[in-house]
């Protein structure tokens, strides 16, 4: 007796929904990688001195702002990357541990530079965000 598995097996709808979401996220992350790659390609061929990843982010921002690219094409993938952002810093943290003598000698200076620069970035980003929000409210 021969049993045809394709006729008797059914895939649960929950599994199909999760598989579809996973494929969507993989496609969106792949799209973001292509944008970063294009930014790097342009950066290498044009001597602007701007890193390719930054160019890619700028191109993505412009495409989203001009509504050339719908937000739904990158939103889930970008949300996952942001949610897992801490994982991208683990190699850097491990590398810092290798320089223990340097940290013991200049640790306070490093701490001050990191703290002041972080506060400066937060101040600039906060000011720009508030300015843009006020501008959008006026429109």
PDB file of C-alpha atoms in Angstrom:
ATOM      1  CA  UNK A   1       0.000   0.000   0.000  1.00  0.00           C
ATOM      2  CA  UNK A   2       1.437   3.336  -1.075  1.00  0.00           C
ATOM      3  CA  UNK A   3       0.655   6.530   0.899  1.00  0.00           C
ATOM      4  CA  UNK A   4       0.924   9.883  -0.824  1.00  0.00           C
ATOM      5  CA  UNK A   5       2.283  12.286   1.815  1.00  0.00           C
ATOM      6  CA  UNK A   6       1.417  15.354  -0.198  1.00  0.00           C
ATOM      7  CA  UNK A   7      -2.281  14.535  -0.094  1.00  0.00           C
ATOM      8  CA  UNK A   8      -2.461  13.546   3.571  1.00  0.00           C
ATOM      9  CA  UNK A   9      -0.176  16.147   5.177  1.00  0.00           C
ATOM     10  CA  UNK A  10      -1.382  19.639   5.926  1.00  0.00           C
ATOM     11  CA  UNK A  11       0.748  22.534   7.025  1.00  0.00           C
ATOM     12  CA  UNK A  12      -0.611  24.434  10.018  1.00  0.00           C
ATOM     13  CA  UNK A  13      -1.576  28.020   9.136  1.00  0.00           C
ATOM     14  CA  UNK A  14       0.545  29.328  12.029  1.00  0.00           C
ATOM     15  CA  UNK A  15       3.633  27.723  10.489  1.00  0.00           C
ATOM     16  CA  UNK A  16       2.842  29.235   7.096  1.00  0.00           C
ATOM     17  CA  UNK A  17       2.397  32.688   8.627  1.00  0.00           C
ATOM     18  CA  UNK A  18       5.707  32.437  10.512  1.00  0.00           C
ATOM     19  CA  UNK A  19       7.517  31.144   7.427  1.00  0.00           C
ATOM     20  CA  UNK A  20       6.104  33.997   5.361  1.00  0.00           C
ATOM     21  CA  UNK A  21       7.201  36.544   7.995  1.00  0.00           C
ATOM     22  CA  UNK A  22      10.688  35.008   8.152  1.00  0.00           C
ATOM     23  CA  UNK A  23      11.048  35.166   4.365  1.00  0.00           C
ATOM     24  CA  UNK A  24       9.854  38.777   4.408  1.00  0.00           C
ATOM     25  CA  UNK A  25      12.443  39.733   7.042  1.00  0.00           C
ATOM     26  CA  UNK A  26      15.246  37.914   5.200  1.00  0.00           C
ATOM     27  CA  UNK A  27      14.290  39.682   1.959  1.00  0.00           C
ATOM     28  CA  UNK A  28      14.187  43.076   3.686  1.00  0.00           C
ATOM     29  CA  UNK A  29      17.565  42.588   5.384  1.00  0.00           C
ATOM     30  CA  UNK A  30      18.982  41.463   2.037  1.00  0.00           C
ATOM     31  CA  UNK A  31      17.600  44.638   0.473  1.00  0.00           C
ATOM     32  CA  UNK A  32      19.274  46.737   3.184  1.00  0.00           C
ATOM     33  CA  UNK A  33      22.558  44.906   2.569  1.00  0.00           C
ATOM     34  CA  UNK A  34      22.288  45.673  -1.155  1.00  0.00           C
ATOM     35  CA  UNK A  35      21.734  49.361  -0.363  1.00  0.00           C
ATOM     36  CA  UNK A  36      24.824  49.371   1.886  1.00  0.00           C
ATOM     37  CA  UNK A  37      26.800  47.554  -0.826  1.00  0.00           C
ATOM     38  CA  UNK A  38      25.739  50.127  -3.435  1.00  0.00           C
ATOM     39  CA  UNK A  39      26.790  52.910  -1.077  1.00  0.00           C
ATOM     40  CA  UNK A  40      30.204  51.250  -0.688  1.00  0.00           C
ATOM     41  CA  UNK A  41      30.502  50.826  -4.452  1.00  0.00           C
ATOM     42  CA  UNK A  42      29.750  54.502  -5.035  1.00  0.00           C
ATOM     43  CA  UNK A  43      32.074  55.554  -2.212  1.00  0.00           C
ATOM     44  CA  UNK A  44      34.976  53.597  -3.717  1.00  0.00           C
ATOM     45  CA  UNK A  45      34.453  55.069  -7.183  1.00  0.00           C
ATOM     46  CA  UNK A  46      33.789  58.684  -6.181  1.00  0.00           C
ATOM     47  CA  UNK A  47      36.361  60.376  -3.970  1.00  0.00           C
ATOM     48  CA  UNK A  48      33.975  62.159  -1.591  1.00  0.00           C
ATOM     49  CA  UNK A  49      35.570  60.806   1.557  1.00  0.00           C
ATOM     50  CA  UNK A  50      32.178  59.657   2.864  1.00  0.00           C
ATOM     51  CA  UNK A  51      31.964  56.013   4.037  1.00  0.00           C
ATOM     52  CA  UNK A  52      29.841  53.813   1.809  1.00  0.00           C
ATOM     53  CA  UNK A  53      27.540  52.697   4.617  1.00  0.00           C
ATOM     54  CA  UNK A  54      26.695  56.324   5.358  1.00  0.00           C
ATOM     55  CA  UNK A  55      25.978  56.942   1.665  1.00  0.00           C
ATOM     56  CA  UNK A  56      23.708  53.893   1.658  1.00  0.00           C
ATOM     57  CA  UNK A  57      21.793  55.179   4.680  1.00  0.00           C
ATOM     58  CA  UNK A  58      21.466  58.616   3.064  1.00  0.00           C
ATOM     59  CA  UNK A  59      20.157  57.048  -0.169  1.00  0.00           C
ATOM     60  CA  UNK A  60      17.704  54.938   1.830  1.00  0.00           C
ATOM     61  CA  UNK A  61      16.525  58.009   3.765  1.00  0.00           C
ATOM     62  CA  UNK A  62      16.037  60.018   0.561  1.00  0.00           C
ATOM     63  CA  UNK A  63      14.137  57.151  -1.104  1.00  0.00           C
ATOM     64  CA  UNK A  64      11.875  56.788   1.938  1.00  0.00           C
ATOM     65  CA  UNK A  65      11.354  60.529   2.364  1.00  0.00           C
ATOM     66  CA  UNK A  66      10.489  61.046  -1.327  1.00  0.00           C
ATOM     67  CA  UNK A  67       8.230  57.980  -1.121  1.00  0.00           C
ATOM     68  CA  UNK A  68      10.155  56.267  -3.916  1.00  0.00           C
ATOM     69  CA  UNK A  69      10.542  53.320  -1.561  1.00  0.00           C
ATOM     70  CA  UNK A  70       7.618  52.307   0.671  1.00  0.00           C
ATOM     71  CA  UNK A  71       8.480  51.933   4.358  1.00  0.00           C
ATOM     72  CA  UNK A  72       6.847  48.494   4.347  1.00  0.00           C
ATOM     73  CA  UNK A  73       9.695  47.219   2.119  1.00  0.00           C
ATOM     74  CA  UNK A  74      12.282  47.638   4.900  1.00  0.00           C
ATOM     75  CA  UNK A  75      10.406  48.120   8.178  1.00  0.00           C
ATOM     76  CA  UNK A  76      10.355  44.559   9.564  1.00  0.00           C
ATOM     77  CA  UNK A  77      13.962  43.832   8.620  1.00  0.00           C
ATOM     78  CA  UNK A  78      15.199  47.131  10.040  1.00  0.00           C
ATOM     79  CA  UNK A  79      13.205  46.585  13.247  1.00  0.00           C
ATOM     80  CA  UNK A  80      14.834  43.190  13.743  1.00  0.00           C
ATOM     81  CA  UNK A  81      18.312  44.627  13.152  1.00  0.00           C
ATOM     82  CA  UNK A  82      17.678  47.426  15.641  1.00  0.00           C
ATOM     83  CA  UNK A  83      16.271  44.986  18.205  1.00  0.00           C
ATOM     84  CA  UNK A  84      19.421  42.854  17.941  1.00  0.00           C
ATOM     85  CA  UNK A  85      21.840  45.799  17.715  1.00  0.00           C
ATOM     86  CA  UNK A  86      23.626  44.856  20.941  1.00  0.00           C
ATOM     87  CA  UNK A  87      24.893  41.661  19.294  1.00  0.00           C
ATOM     88  CA  UNK A  88      26.820  43.724  16.747  1.00  0.00           C
ATOM     89  CA  UNK A  89      28.862  45.328  19.547  1.00  0.00           C
ATOM     90  CA  UNK A  90      30.025  42.079  21.177  1.00  0.00           C
ATOM     91  CA  UNK A  91      33.129  41.720  18.940  1.00  0.00           C
ATOM     92  CA  UNK A  92      34.126  45.294  19.787  1.00  0.00           C
ATOM     93  CA  UNK A  93      33.699  44.676  23.510  1.00  0.00           C
ATOM     94  CA  UNK A  94      35.802  41.517  23.312  1.00  0.00           C
ATOM     95  CA  UNK A  95      38.507  43.403  21.394  1.00  0.00           C
ATOM     96  CA  UNK A  96      38.639  46.096  24.093  1.00  0.00           C
ATOM     97  CA  UNK A  97      39.358  43.461  26.747  1.00  0.00           C
ATOM     98  CA  UNK A  98      42.573  42.575  24.892  1.00  0.00           C
ATOM     99  CA  UNK A  99      43.947  46.059  25.633  1.00  0.00           C
ATOM    100  CA  UNK A 100      43.775  45.860  29.434  1.00  0.00           C
ATOM    101  CA  UNK A 101      47.137  47.618  30.053  1.00  0.00           C
ATOM    102  CA  UNK A 102      46.091  50.507  27.826  1.00  0.00           C
ATOM    103  CA  UNK A 103      42.750  50.745  29.630  1.00  0.00           C
ATOM    104  CA  UNK A 104      44.449  50.781  33.036  1.00  0.00           C
ATOM    105  CA  UNK A 105      46.745  53.572  31.900  1.00  0.00           C
ATOM    106  CA  UNK A 106      44.212  55.735  30.004  1.00  0.00           C
ATOM    107  CA  UNK A 107      40.842  54.408  31.199  1.00  0.00           C
ATOM    108  CA  UNK A 108      39.643  57.691  32.693  1.00  0.00           C
ATOM    109  CA  UNK A 109      40.508  59.623  29.537  1.00  0.00           C
ATOM    110  CA  UNK A 110      38.682  57.053  27.393  1.00  0.00           C
ATOM    111  CA  UNK A 111      35.664  57.201  29.686  1.00  0.00           C
ATOM    112  CA  UNK A 112      35.533  61.012  29.525  1.00  0.00           C
ATOM    113  CA  UNK A 113      35.890  61.078  25.736  1.00  0.00           C
ATOM    114  CA  UNK A 114      33.189  58.438  25.274  1.00  0.00           C
ATOM    115  CA  UNK A 115      30.831  60.147  27.741  1.00  0.00           C
ATOM    116  CA  UNK A 116      31.292  63.657  26.337  1.00  0.00           C
ATOM    117  CA  UNK A 117      31.007  62.526  22.713  1.00  0.00           C
ATOM    118  CA  UNK A 118      27.898  60.443  23.490  1.00  0.00           C
ATOM    119  CA  UNK A 119      26.253  63.388  25.243  1.00  0.00           C
ATOM    120  CA  UNK A 120      27.204  65.623  22.314  1.00  0.00           C
ATOM    121  CA  UNK A 121      25.663  63.233  19.801  1.00  0.00           C
ATOM    122  CA  UNK A 122      22.516  62.922  21.915  1.00  0.00           C
ATOM    123  CA  UNK A 123      22.241  66.707  22.142  1.00  0.00           C
ATOM    124  CA  UNK A 124      22.661  67.210  18.397  1.00  0.00           C
ATOM    125  CA  UNK A 125      20.273  64.388  17.462  1.00  0.00           C
ATOM    126  CA  UNK A 126      17.678  65.572  19.985  1.00  0.00           C
ATOM    127  CA  UNK A 127      17.876  69.152  18.711  1.00  0.00           C
ATOM    128  CA  UNK A 128      17.565  68.060  15.088  1.00  0.00           C
ATOM    129  CA  UNK A 129      14.656  65.743  15.924  1.00  0.00           C
ATOM    130  CA  UNK A 130      12.771  68.466  17.791  1.00  0.00           C
ATOM    131  CA  UNK A 131      13.383  70.922  14.949  1.00  0.00           C
ATOM    132  CA  UNK A 132      12.111  68.442  12.353  1.00  0.00           C
ATOM    133  CA  UNK A 133       9.054  67.592  14.466  1.00  0.00           C
ATOM    134  CA  UNK A 134       8.175  71.283  14.822  1.00  0.00           C
ATOM    135  CA  UNK A 135       8.647  71.699  11.068  1.00  0.00           C
ATOM    136  CA  UNK A 136       6.325  68.761  10.336  1.00  0.00           C
ATOM    137  CA  UNK A 137       3.675  70.074  12.747  1.00  0.00           C
ATOM    138  CA  UNK A 138       3.644  73.397  10.886  1.00  0.00           C
ATOM    139  CA  UNK A 139       3.071  71.603   7.572  1.00  0.00           C
TER     140      UNK A 139
END
